[in-house]
PDB file of C-alpha atoms in Angstrom:
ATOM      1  CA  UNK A 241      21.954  -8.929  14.917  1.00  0.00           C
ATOM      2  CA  UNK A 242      24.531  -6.390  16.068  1.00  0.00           C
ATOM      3  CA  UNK A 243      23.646  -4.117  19.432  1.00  0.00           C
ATOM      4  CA  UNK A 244      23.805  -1.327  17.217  1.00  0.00           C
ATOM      5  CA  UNK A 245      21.133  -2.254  14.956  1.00  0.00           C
ATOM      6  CA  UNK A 246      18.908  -3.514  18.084  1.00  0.00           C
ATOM      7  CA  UNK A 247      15.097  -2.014  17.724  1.00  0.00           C
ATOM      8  CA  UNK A 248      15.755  -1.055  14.232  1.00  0.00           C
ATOM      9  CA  UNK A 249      13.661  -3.934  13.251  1.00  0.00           C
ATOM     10  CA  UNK A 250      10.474  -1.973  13.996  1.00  0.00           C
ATOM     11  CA  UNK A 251      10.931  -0.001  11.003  1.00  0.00           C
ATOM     12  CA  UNK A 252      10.678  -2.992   8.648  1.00  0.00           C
ATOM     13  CA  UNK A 253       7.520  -3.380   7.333  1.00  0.00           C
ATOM     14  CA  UNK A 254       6.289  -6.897   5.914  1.00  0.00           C
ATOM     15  CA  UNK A 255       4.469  -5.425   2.802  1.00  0.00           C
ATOM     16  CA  UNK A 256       4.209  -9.768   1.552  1.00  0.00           C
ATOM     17  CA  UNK A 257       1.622  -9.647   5.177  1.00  0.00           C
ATOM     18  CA  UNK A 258       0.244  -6.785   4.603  1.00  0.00           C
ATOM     19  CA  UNK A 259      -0.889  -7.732   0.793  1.00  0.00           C
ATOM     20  CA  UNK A 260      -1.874 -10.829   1.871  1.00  0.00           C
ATOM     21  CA  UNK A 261      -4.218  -9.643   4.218  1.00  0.00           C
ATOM     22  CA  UNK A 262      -5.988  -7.665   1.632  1.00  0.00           C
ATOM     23  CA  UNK A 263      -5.935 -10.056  -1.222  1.00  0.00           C
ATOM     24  CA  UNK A 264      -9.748 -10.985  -1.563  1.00  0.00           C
ATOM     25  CA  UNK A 265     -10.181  -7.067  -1.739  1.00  0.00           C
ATOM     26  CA  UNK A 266      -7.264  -6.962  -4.673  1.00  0.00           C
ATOM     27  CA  UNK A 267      -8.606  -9.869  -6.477  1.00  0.00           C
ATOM     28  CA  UNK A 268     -11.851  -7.590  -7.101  1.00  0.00           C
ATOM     29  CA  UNK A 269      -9.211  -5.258  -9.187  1.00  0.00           C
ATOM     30  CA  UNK A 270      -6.703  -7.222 -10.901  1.00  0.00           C
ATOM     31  CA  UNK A 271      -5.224 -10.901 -11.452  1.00  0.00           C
ATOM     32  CA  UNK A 272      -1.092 -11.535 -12.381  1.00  0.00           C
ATOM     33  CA  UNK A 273      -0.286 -13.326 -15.340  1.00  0.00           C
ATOM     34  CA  UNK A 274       2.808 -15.748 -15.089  1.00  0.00           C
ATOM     35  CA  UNK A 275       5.036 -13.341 -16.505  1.00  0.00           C
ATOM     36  CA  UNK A 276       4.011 -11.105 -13.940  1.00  0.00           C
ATOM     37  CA  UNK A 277       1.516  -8.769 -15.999  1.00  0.00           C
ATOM     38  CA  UNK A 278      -0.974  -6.855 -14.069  1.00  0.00           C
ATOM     39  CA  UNK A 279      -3.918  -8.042 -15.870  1.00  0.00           C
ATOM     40  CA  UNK A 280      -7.172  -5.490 -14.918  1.00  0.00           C
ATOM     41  CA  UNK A 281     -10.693  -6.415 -14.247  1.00  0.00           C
ATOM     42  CA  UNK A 282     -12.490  -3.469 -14.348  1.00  0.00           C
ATOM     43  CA  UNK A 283     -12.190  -0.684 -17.319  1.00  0.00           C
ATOM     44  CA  UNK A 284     -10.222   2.342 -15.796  1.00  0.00           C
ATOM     45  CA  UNK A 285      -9.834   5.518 -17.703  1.00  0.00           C
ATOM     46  CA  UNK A 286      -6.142   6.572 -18.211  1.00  0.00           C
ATOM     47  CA  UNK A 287      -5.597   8.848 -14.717  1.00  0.00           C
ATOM     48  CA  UNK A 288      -4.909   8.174 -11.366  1.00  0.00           C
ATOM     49  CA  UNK A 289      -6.313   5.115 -10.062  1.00  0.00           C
ATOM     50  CA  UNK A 290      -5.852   3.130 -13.160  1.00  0.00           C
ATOM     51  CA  UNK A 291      -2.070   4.318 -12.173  1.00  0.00           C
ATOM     52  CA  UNK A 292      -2.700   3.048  -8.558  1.00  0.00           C
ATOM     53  CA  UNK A 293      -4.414  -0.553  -9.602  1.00  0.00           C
ATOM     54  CA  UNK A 294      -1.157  -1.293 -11.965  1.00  0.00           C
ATOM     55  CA  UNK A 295       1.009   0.166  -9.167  1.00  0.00           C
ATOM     56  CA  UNK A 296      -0.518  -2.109  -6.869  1.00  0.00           C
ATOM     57  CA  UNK A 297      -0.279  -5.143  -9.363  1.00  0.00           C
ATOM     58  CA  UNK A 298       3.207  -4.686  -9.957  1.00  0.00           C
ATOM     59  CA  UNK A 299       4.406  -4.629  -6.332  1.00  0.00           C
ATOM     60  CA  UNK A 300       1.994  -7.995  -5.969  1.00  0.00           C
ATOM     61  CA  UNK A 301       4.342  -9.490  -8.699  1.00  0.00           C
ATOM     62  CA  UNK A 302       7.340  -8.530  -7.603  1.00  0.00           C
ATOM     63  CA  UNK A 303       6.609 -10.447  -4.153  1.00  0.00           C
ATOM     64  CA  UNK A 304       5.549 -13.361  -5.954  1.00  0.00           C
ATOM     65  CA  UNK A 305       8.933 -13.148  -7.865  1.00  0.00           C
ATOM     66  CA  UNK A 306       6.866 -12.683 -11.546  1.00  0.00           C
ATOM     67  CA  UNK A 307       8.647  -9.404 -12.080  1.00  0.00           C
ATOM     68  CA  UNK A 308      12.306  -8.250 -10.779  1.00  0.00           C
ATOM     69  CA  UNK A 309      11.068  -4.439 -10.237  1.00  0.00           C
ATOM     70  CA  UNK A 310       8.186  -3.331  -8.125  1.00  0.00           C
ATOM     71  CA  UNK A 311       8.643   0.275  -9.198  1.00  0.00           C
ATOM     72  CA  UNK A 312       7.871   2.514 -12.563  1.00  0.00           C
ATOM     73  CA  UNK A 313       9.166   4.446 -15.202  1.00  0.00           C
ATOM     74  CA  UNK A 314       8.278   8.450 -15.977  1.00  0.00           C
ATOM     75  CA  UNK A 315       7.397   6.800 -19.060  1.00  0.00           C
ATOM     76  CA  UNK A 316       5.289   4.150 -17.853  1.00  0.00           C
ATOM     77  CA  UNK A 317       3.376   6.470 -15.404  1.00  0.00           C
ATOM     78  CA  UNK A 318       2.957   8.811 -18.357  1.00  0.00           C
ATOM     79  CA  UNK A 319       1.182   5.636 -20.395  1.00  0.00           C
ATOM     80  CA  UNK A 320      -0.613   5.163 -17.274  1.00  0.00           C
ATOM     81  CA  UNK A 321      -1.960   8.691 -16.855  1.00  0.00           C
ATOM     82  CA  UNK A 322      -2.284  10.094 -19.697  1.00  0.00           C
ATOM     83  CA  UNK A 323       0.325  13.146 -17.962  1.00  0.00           C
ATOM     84  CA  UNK A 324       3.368  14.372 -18.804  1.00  0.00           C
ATOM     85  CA  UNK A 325       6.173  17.208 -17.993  1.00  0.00           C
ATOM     86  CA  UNK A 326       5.128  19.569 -15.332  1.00  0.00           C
ATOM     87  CA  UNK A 327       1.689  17.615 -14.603  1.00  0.00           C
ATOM     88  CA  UNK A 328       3.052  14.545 -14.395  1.00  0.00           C
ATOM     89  CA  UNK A 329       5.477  15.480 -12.132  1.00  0.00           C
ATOM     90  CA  UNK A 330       3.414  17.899  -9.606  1.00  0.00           C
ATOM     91  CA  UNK A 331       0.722  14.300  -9.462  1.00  0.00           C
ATOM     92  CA  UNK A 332       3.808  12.589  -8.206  1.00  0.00           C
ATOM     93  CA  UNK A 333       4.971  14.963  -5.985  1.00  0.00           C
ATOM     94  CA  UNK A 334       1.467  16.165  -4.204  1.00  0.00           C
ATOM     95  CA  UNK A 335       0.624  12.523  -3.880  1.00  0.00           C
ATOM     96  CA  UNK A 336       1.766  10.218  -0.494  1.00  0.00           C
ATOM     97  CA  UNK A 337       0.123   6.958  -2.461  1.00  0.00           C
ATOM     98  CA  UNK A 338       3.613   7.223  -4.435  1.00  0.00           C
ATOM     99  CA  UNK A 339       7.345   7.423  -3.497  1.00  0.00           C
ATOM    100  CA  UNK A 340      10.624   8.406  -5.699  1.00  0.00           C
ATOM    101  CA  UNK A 341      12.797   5.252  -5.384  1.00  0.00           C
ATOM    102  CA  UNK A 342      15.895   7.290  -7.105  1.00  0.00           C
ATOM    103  CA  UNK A 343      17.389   6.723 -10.924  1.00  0.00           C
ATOM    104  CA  UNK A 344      13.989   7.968 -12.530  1.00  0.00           C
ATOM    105  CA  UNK A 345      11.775   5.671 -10.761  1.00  0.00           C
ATOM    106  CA  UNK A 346       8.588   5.687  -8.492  1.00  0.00           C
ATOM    107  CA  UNK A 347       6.880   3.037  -6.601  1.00  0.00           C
ATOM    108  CA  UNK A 348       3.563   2.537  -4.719  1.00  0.00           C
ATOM    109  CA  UNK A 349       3.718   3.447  -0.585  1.00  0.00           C
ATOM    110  CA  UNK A 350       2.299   0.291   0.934  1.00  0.00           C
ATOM    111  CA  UNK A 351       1.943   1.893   3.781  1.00  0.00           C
ATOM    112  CA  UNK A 352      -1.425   3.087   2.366  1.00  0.00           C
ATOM    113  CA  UNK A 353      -2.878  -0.065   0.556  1.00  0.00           C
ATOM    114  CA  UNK A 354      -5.873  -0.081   2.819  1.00  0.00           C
ATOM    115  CA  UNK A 355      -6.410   3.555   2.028  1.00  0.00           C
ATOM    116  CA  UNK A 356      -5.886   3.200  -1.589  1.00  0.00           C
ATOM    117  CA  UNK A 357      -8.141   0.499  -1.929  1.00  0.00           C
ATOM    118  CA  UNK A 358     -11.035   1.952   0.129  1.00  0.00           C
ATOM    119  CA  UNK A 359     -10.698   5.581  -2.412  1.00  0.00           C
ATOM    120  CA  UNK A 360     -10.363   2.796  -5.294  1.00  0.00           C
ATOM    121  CA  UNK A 361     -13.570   1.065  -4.510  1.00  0.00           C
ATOM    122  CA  UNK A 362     -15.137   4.701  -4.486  1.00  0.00           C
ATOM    123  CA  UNK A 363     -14.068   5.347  -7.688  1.00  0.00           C
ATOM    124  CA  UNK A 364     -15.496   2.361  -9.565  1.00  0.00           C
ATOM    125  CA  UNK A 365     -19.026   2.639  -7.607  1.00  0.00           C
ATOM    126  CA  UNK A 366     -19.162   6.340  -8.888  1.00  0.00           C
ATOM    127  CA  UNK A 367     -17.907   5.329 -12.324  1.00  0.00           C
ATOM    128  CA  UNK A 368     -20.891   2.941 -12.159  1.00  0.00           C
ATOM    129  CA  UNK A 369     -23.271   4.835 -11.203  1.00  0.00           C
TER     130      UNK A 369
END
């Protein structure tokens, strides 16, 4: 490593650790397929954390080299959703769960996963109930 690049390797974050710590919690949600399709578990309505649980599958697969991108479409999300246009993109853009990874695409902020999962967990007892 060069001198100048010395302590810049606290800003990488190991998002293959940090998934792996939280796997039992993601197997409640979704399983991969071999081809790398985010295969659900639980019935989610088209809207935000059906978005999240494929958003969190996908970057799952990409680690475990099922799918070459981790990141999404405006199409996709709109699928996802059930959003488009101005809606779609003021979800994106009000939301820190999701990050603009340039050319049209977004991807999940790992950063949160604990987060997401705990408000995800919510969301299916309430559904439930």
């Amino acid at each position: 490593m060069k001198n100048s690049e010395a302590g810049l390797e606290l800003l990488l974050y190991d998002e293959k650790a940090e998934l792996s710590k939280v796997a039992t919690r993601l197997k409640e949600f979704f399983m991969i397929a071999d081809d790398g399709t985010v295969l659900l578990k639980k019935v989610y309505p088209q809207g935000m954390g059906r978005l999240l649980v494929y958003m969190i599958g996908r970057v799952a697969a990409k680690i475990m080299g099922r799918v070459s991108e981790s990141s999404f479409t405006l199409g996709e999300l709109t699928l996802l959703t059930g959003l488009r246009g101005d809606q779609l993109e003021q979800l994106l853009a009000a939301n820190p769960y999701i990050v603009y990874v340039g050319h049209g695409r977004y991807r999940l902020n790992t950063l949160y996963l604990s987060k997401i999962l705990d408000e995800l967990q919510k969301l299916y007892i309430t559904e439930q109930e």
